[in-house]
Coordinates of C-alpha atoms in Angstrom, one line a residue:
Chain U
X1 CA -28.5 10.5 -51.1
X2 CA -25.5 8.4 -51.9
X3 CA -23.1 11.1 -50.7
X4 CA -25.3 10.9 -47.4
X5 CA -24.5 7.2 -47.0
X6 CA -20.8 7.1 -48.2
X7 CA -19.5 9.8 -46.0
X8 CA -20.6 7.7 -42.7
X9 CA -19.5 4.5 -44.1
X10 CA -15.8 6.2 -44.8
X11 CA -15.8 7.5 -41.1
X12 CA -16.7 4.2 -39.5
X13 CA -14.3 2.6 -41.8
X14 CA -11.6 4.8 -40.8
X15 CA -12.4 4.3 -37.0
X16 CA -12.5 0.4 -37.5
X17 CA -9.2 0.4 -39.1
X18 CA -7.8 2.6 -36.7
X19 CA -9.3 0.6 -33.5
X20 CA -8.0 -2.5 -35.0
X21 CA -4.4 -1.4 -35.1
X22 CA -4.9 -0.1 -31.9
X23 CA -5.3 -3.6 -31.2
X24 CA -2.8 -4.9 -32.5
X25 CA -0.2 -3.0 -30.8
X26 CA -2.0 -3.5 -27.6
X27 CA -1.6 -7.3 -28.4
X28 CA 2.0 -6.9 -28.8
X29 CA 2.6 -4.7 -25.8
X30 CA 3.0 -7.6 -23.4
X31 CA 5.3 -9.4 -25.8
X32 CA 7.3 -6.2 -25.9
X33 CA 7.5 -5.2 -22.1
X34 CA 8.9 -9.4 -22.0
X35 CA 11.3 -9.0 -24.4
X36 CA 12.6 -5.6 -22.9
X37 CA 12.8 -7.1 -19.6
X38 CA 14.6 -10.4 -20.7
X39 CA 16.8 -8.3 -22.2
X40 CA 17.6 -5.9 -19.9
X41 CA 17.4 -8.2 -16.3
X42 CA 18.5 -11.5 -17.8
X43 CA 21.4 -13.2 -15.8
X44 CA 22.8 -16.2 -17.3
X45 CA 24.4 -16.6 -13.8
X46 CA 21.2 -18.4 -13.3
X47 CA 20.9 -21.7 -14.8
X48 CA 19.3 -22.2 -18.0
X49 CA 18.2 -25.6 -17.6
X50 CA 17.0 -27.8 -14.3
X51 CA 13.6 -29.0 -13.5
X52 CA 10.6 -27.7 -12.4
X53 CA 11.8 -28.6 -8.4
X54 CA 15.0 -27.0 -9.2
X55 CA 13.4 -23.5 -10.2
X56 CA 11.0 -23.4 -7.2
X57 CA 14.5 -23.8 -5.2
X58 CA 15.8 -21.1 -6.9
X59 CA 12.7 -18.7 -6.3
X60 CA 12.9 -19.1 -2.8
X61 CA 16.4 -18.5 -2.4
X62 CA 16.0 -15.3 -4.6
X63 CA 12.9 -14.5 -1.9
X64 CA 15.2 -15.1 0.9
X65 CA 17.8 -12.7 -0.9
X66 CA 15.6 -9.9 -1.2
X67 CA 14.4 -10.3 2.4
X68 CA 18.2 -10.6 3.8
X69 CA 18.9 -7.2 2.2
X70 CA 15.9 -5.5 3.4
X71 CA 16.2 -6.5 7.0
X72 CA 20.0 -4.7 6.4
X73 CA 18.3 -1.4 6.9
X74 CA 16.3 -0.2 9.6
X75 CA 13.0 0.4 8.0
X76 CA 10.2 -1.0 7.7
X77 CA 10.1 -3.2 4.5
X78 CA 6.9 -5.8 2.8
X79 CA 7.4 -9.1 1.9
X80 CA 4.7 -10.5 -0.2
X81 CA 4.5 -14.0 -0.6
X82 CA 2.0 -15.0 -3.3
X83 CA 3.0 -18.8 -3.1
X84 CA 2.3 -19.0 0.5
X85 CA -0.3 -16.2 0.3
X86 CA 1.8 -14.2 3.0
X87 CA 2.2 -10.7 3.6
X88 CA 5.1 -9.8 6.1
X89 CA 6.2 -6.5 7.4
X90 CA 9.5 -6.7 8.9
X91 CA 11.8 -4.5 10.5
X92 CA 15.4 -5.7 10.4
X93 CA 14.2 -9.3 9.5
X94 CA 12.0 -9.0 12.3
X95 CA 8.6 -10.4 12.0
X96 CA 5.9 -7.3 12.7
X97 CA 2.6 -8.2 11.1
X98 CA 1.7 -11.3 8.9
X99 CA -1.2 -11.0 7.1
X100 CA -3.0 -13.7 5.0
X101 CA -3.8 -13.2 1.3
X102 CA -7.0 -14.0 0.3
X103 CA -7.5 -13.1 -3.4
X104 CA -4.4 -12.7 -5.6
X105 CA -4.4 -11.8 -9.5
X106 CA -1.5 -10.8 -11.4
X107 CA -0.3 -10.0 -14.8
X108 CA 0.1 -12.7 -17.2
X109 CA 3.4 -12.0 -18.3
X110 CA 5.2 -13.1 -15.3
X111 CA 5.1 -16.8 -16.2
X112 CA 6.6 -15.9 -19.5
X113 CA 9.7 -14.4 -18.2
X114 CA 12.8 -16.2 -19.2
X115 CA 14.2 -17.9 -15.5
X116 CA 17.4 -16.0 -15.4
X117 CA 15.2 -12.7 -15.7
X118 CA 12.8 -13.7 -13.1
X119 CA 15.1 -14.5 -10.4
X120 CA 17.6 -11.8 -10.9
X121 CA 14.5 -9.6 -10.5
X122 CA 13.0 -10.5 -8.2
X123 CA 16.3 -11.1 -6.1
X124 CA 16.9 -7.5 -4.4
X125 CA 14.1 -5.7 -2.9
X126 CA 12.4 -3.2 -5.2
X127 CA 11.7 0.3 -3.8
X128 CA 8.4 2.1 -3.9
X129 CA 8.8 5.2 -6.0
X130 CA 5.3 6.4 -5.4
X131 CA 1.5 5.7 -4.2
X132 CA -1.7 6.3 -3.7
X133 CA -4.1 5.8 -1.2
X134 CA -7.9 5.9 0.0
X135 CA -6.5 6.5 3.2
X136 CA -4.0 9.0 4.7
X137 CA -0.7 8.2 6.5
X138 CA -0.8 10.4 9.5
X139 CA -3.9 12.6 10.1
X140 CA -3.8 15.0 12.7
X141 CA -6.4 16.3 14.6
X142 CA -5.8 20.1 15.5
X143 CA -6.7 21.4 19.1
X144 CA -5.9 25.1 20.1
X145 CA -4.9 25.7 23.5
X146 CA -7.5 26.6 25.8
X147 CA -7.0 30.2 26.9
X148 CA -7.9 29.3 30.5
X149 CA -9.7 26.3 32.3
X150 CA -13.3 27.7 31.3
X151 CA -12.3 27.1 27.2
X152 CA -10.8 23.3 28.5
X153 CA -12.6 21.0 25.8
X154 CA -14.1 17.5 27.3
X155 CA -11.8 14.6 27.4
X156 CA -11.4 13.0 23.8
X157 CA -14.4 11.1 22.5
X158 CA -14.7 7.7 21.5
X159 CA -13.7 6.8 18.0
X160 CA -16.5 6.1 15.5
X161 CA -16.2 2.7 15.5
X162 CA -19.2 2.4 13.2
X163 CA -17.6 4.4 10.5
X164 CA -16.2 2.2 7.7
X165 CA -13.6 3.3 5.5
X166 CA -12.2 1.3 2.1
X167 CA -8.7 0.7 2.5
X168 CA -7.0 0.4 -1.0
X169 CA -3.6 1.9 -1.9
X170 CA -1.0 1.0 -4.9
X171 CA 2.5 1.1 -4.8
X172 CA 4.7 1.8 -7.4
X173 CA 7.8 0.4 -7.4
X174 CA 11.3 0.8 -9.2
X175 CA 11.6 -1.9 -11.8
X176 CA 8.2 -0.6 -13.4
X177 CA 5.7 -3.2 -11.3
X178 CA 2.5 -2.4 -9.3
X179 CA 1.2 -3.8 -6.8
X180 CA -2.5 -3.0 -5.7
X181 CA -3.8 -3.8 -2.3
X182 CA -7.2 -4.1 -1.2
X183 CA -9.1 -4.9 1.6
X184 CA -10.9 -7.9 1.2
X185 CA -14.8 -6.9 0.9
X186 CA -14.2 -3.6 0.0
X187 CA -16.7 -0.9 0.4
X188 CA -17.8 0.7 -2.0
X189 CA -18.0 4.2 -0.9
X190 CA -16.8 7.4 -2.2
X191 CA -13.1 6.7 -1.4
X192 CA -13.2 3.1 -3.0
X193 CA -14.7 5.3 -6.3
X194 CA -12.3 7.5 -6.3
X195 CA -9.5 5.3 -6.2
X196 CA -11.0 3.2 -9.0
X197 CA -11.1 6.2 -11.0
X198 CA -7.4 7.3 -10.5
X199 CA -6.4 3.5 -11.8
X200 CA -8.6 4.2 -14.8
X201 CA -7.3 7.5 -15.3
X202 CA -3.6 6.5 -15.0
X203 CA -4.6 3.4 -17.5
X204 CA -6.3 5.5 -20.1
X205 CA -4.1 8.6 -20.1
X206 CA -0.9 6.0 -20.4
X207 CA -2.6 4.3 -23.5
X208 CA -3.8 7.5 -25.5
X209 CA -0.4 9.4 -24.9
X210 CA 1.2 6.0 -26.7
X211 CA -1.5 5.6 -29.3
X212 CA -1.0 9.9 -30.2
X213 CA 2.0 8.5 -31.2
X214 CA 1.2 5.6 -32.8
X215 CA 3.5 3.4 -31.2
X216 CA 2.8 0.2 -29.0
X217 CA 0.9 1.2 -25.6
X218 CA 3.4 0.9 -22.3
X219 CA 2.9 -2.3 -20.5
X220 CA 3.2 -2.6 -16.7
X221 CA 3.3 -5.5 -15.3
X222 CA 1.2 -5.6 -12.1
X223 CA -0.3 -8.0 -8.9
X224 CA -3.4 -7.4 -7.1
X225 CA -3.8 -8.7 -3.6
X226 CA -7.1 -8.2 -0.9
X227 CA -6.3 -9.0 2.6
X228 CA -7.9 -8.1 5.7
X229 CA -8.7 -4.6 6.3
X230 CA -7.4 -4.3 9.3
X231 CA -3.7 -5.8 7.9
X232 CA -3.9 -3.4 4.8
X233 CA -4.5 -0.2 7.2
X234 CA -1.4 -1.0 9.2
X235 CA 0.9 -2.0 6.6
X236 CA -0.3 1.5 4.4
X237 CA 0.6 3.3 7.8
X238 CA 3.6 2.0 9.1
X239 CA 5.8 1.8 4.9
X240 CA 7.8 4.4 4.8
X241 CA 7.5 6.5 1.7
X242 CA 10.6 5.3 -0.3
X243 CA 10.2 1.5 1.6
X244 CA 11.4 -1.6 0.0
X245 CA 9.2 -4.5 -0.9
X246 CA 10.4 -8.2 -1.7
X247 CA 8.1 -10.2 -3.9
X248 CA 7.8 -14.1 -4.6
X249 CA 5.3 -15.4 -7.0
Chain L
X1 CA -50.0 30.6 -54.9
X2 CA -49.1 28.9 -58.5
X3 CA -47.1 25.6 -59.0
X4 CA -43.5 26.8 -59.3
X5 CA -44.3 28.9 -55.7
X6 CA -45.5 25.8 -53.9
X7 CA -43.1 23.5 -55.6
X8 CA -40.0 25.9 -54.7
X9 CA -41.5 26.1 -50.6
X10 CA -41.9 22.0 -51.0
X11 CA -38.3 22.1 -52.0
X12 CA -37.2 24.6 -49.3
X13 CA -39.0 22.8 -46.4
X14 CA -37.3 19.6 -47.5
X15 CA -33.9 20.6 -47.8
X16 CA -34.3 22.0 -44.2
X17 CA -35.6 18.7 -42.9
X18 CA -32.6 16.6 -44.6
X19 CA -30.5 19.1 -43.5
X20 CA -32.0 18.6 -39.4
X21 CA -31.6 14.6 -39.9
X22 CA -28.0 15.1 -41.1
X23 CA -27.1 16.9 -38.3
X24 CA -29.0 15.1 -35.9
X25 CA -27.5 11.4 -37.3
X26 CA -23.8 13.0 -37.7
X27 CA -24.4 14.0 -34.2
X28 CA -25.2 11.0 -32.6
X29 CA -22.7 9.0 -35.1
X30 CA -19.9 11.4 -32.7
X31 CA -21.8 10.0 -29.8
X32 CA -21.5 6.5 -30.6
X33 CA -17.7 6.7 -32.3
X34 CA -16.6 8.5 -29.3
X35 CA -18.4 6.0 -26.7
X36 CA -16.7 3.2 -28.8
X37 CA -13.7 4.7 -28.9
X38 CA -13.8 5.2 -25.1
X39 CA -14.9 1.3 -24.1
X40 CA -12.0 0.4 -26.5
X41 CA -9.7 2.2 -24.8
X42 CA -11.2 1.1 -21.2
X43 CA -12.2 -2.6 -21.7
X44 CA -10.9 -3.6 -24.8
X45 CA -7.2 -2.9 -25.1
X46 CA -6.7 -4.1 -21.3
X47 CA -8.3 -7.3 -22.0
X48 CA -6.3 -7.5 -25.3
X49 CA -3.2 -6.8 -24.0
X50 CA -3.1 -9.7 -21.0
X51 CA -4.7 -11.9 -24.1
X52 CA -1.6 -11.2 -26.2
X53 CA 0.7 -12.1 -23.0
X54 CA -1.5 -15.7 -23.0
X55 CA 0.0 -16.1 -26.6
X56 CA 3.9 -16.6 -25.0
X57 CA 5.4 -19.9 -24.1
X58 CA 5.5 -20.2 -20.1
X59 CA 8.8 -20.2 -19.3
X60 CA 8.4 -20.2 -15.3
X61 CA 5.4 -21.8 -13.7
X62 CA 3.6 -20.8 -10.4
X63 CA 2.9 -24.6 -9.3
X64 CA 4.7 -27.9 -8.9
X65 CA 2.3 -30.0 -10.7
X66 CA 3.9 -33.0 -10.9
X67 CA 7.0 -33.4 -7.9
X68 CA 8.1 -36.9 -7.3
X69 CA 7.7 -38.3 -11.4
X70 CA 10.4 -35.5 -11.9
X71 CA 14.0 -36.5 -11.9
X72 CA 15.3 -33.6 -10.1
X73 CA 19.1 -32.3 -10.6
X74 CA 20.4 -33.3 -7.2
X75 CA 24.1 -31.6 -7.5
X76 CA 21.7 -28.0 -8.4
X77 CA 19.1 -28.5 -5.7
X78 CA 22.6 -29.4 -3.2
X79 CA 23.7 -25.7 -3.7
X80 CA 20.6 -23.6 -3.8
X81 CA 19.4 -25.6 -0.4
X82 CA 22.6 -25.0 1.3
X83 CA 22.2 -21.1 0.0
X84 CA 18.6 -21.2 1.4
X85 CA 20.2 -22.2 4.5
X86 CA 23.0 -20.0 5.0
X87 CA 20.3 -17.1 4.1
X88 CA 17.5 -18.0 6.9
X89 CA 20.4 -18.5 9.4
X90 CA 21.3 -15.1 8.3
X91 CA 17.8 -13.8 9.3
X92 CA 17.8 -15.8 12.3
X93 CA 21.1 -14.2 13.4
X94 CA 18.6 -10.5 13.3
X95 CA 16.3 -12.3 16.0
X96 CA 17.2 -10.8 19.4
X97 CA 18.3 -13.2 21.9
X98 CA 16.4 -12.0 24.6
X99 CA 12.4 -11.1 25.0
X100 CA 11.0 -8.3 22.9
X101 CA 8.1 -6.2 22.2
X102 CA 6.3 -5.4 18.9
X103 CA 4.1 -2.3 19.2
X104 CA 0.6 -2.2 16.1
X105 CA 0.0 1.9 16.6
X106 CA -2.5 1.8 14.1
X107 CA -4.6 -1.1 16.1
X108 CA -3.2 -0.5 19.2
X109 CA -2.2 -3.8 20.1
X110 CA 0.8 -5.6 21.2
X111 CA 3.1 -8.5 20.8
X112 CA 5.4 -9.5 23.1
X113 CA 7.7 -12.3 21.7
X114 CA 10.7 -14.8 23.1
X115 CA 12.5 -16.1 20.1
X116 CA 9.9 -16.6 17.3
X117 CA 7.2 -17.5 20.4
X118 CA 4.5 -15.0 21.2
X119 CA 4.4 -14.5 25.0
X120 CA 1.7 -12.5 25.4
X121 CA -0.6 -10.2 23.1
X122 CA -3.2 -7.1 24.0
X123 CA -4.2 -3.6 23.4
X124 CA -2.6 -0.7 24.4
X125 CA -3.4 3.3 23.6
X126 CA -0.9 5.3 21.5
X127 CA -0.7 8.4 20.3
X128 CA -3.9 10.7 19.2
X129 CA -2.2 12.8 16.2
X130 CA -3.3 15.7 17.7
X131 CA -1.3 18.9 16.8
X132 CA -1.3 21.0 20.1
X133 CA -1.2 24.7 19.2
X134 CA -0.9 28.1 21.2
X135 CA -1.0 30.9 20.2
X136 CA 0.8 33.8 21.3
X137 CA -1.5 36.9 20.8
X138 CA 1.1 39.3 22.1
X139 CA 4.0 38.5 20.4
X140 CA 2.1 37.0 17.1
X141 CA 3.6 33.3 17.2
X142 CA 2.9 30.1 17.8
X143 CA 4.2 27.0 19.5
X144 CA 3.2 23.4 18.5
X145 CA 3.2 20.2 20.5
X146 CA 2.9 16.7 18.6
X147 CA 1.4 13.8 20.7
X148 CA 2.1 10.7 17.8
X149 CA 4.4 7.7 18.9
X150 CA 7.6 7.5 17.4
X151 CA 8.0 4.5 15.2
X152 CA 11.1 2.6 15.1
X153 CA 13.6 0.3 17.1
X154 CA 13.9 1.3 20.4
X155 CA 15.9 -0.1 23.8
X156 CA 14.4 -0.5 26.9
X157 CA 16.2 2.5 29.1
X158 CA 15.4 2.2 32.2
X159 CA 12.3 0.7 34.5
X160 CA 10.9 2.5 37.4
X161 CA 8.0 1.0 40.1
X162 CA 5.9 3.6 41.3
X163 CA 7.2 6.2 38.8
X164 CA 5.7 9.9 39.2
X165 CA 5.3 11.6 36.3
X166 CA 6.8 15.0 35.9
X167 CA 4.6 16.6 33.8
X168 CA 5.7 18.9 30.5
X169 CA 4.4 22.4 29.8
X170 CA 1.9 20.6 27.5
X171 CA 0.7 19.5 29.9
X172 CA -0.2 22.4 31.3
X173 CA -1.1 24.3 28.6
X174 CA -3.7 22.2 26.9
X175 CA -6.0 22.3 30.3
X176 CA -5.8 26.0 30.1
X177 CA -3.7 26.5 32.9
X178 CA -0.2 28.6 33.8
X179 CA 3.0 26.5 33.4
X180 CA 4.8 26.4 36.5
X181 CA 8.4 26.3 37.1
X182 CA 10.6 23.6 36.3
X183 CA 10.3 22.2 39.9
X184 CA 7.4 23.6 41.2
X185 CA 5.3 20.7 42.9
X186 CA 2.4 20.5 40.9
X187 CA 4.4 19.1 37.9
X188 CA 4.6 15.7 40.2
X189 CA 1.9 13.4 39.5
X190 CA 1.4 10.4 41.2
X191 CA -0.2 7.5 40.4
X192 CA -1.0 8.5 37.1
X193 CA 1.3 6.2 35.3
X194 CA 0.2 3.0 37.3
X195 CA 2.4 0.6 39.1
X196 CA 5.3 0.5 36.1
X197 CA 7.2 2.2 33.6
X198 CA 9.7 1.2 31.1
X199 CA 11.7 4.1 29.3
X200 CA 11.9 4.4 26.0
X201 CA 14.6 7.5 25.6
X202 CA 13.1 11.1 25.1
X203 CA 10.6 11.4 27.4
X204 CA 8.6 8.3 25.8
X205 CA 7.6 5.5 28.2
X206 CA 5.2 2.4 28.0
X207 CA 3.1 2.6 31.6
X208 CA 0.3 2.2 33.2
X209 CA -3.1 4.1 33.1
X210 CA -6.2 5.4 35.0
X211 CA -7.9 5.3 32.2
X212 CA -8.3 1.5 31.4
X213 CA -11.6 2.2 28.7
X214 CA -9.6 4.4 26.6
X215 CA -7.4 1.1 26.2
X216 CA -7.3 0.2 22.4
X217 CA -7.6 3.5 21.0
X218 CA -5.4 6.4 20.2
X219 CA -5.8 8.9 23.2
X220 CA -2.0 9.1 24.2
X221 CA 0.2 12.2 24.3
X222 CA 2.7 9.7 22.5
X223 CA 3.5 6.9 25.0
X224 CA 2.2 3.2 25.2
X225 CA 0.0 2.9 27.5
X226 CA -0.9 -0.4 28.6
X227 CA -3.9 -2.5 31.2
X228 CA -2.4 -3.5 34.5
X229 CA -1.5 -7.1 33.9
X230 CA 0.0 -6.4 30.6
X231 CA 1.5 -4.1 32.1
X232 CA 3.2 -6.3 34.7
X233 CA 3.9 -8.9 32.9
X234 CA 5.7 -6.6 30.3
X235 CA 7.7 -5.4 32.8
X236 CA 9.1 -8.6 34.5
X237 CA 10.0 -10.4 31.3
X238 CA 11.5 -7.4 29.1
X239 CA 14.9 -7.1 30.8
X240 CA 16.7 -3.2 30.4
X241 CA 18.2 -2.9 26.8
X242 CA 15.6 -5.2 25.2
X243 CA 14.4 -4.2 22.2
X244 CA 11.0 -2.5 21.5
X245 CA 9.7 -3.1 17.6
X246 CA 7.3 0.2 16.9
X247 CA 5.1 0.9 13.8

């Protein structure tokens, strides 16, 4: 009978322990991804000291930095602005769409970045490296050619205007950020699912490979943003697949 | 049956029965170790991790909270406002000098700007995404026809009143009928492309249409179609060489 209640007690035991440093080393992952990035994007070209004014200065002028490089190239680039809630596309510094944000959250390690590593990071454009999307970014419609004028389809009906589709796609970009953006009173249909599901899956299968190994899980810094559906459908559509994004916070 | 019989069946039966709950609680222990161990991994260690980043000094705040009691460095704000400067004139300097156009394909709309001022804004009809295919059954291949509208920066080419449009073998083919020559009369249409056209370079225009309810949506073999007075008024203020913004 004791046997019967010792060996649970030892498993759960083990399980706490192991949970609890599990914790622990997801409690220092943030302080690790800030130390890593301090270390490897300080510039102490930026200066150390100033005020408060002085630094909001500087952020802009990075912004501004970023932005002047994209609109060297000929692409379409994304400007998010999460100061001004602002989303620009441009196209060789040419205003294309501006969208309003209207929920923003972001990861809490951005505040905690040293100044000289936030501004030299945020000072080039950052280029997407991959996404994912409810949404496609062309779909084509196939038509065969009519053999003769008897086979000649009717005209092209009207769009479903009434269908409603959850627009929600993530980019990931370059220095190891993510942004997420939603549409703002997203549906919750079988794309919107779906898409929840890959975030999860990327999440989970990120922490367990690092926790296999027993080693602090990967932190990645990220932003959410929801702006109109309508604004999130373009900008998906018209980036490019390696575009460049400039990001102020 | 005597004593020892029942006593040993008594014993039997019980043994079986502990044996059922042990498997039964050892089972649903798993259950419950693995379901923790998967709501740790979901909700726990997230909400840990941006906990443990709360635990850090801010070094770089989002919001001014306090501006004017501030004694700012003059000399440092001095430089990085004149760098602010130099870099919005820099942008400024991108900003074509005469009117331009700014084409939404995926909401068919458009903006038509002087400077940073919006002239004029509607809907047009772009490109469908169809993917026009015919196949050949005699010789076994295929040719393909893509009606999307190129995205990019283009120039204004040339502008036509009254243009006639000389219509492609698509044309042709996707009602079904024989492709004529390359001069043969019925490739002239006229009328079809309303009272304007600007030319965009390979065979893409922005024009007119017949077909002023399809205005909005996707329908186009590629070019921007536009409604009459948009039409007109795009026309008489982009000048030839002005630039057309598409994405």
């Amino acid at each position: 009978m004791k046997k019967t209640i010792l060996i649970p007690i030892i498993f759960f035991g083990i399980v706490i322990l192991l949970l609890g440093a599990f914790s622990v080393m997801s409690f220092l992952s943030p302080i690790k991804a800030v130390k890593d990035l301090n270390l490897k994007y300080y510039d102490s070209a930026f200066s150390s000291g100033g005020t408060l004014k002085d630094y909001l200065f500087e952020k802009e002028a990075a912004f501004l930095q970023a932005r002047t490089q994209m609109a060297e190239t000929d692409s379409v680039c994304l400007s998010i602005d999460l100061s001004d809630s602002l989303v620009l596309l441009e196209m060789q510094g040419i205003m294309l769409l501006k969208a309003r944000i209207i929920r923003i959250e972001k990861s809490n390690i951005f505040n905690r970045l040293h100044k000289g590593t936030y501004l030299e990071y945020f000072s080039k454009p950052l280029e997407i490296d991959s996404e994912y999307s409810t949404i496609p970014k062309e779909a084509f419609i196939i038509k065969q050619a009519p053999k003769d004028t008897t086979e000649t389809a009717p005209p092209v009906a009207k769009p479903d205007t009434l269908h409603k589709e959850a627009v929600c796609f993530n980019l990931y970009l370059d220095r190891n950020l993510m942004i997420d953006i939603r549409q703002v009173d997203t549906i919750k249909n079988e794309q919107y699912l779906a898409y929840h599901k890959y975030l999860r899956k990327e999440r989970i299968s990120n922490q367990i490979r690092s926790l296999m190994k027993f080693s602090v899980p990967h932190y990645e810094p990220w932003i959410r943003i929801d702006i109109p559906a309508a604004d999130a459908k373009s900008i998906y559509k018209a980036m490019p697949d390696h575009g460049q994004v400039a990001v102020k916070l | 049956m005597t004593e020892p019989g029942k006593f040993k069946e008594r014993y039997n039966s019980s043994r079986e029965f502990r044996m059922t709950v042990n498997i039964i609680t050892g089972t649903g222990l798993l259950i419950l170790t693995l379901l923790i161990c998967y709501s740790f991994v979901l909700h726990v260690m997230p909400a840990v991790m941006e906990g443990g980043a709360r635990l850090l000094p801010v070094q770089t705040p989002d919001k001014m909270d306090i501006i004017d009691s501030e004694d700012s460095s003059s000399d440092q704000i001095k430089i990085t406002g004149k760098k602010i400067d130099e870099l919005r004139k820099k942008l400024e300097k991108q900003l074509p000098k005469t009117p331009y156009l700014v084409v939404n394909t995926t909401q068919n709309r458009f903006f038509m700007y002087s400077g940073r001022k919006l002239v004029r804004e509607g809907i047009c009809s772009t490109g469908s995404y169809t993917l026009l295919v015919k196949t050949n059954e005699q010789k076994g291949d295929e040719q393909k026809w893509i009606f999307r509208t190129p995205k990019g920066i283009f120039r204004i080419r040339e502008k036509k009143t009254a243009p006639v449009w000389k219509k492609p073998d698509w044309a042709f083919i996707e009602e079904g009928l024989p492709v004529p020559s390359a001069n043969h009369p019925s490739r002239y249409e006229y009328g079809t492309l309303g009272d304007y056209a600007l030319s965009l370079g390979d065979g893409y225009m922005i024009h007119g249409t017949l077909y002023q309810r399809f205005l909005g949506m996707p329908v186009t073999h590629g070019c921007i179609r536009l409604g009459d007075a948009d039409l007109e008024a795009v026309y008489k203020t982009l000048s030839t060489g002005a630039k057309v913004y598409i994405y």
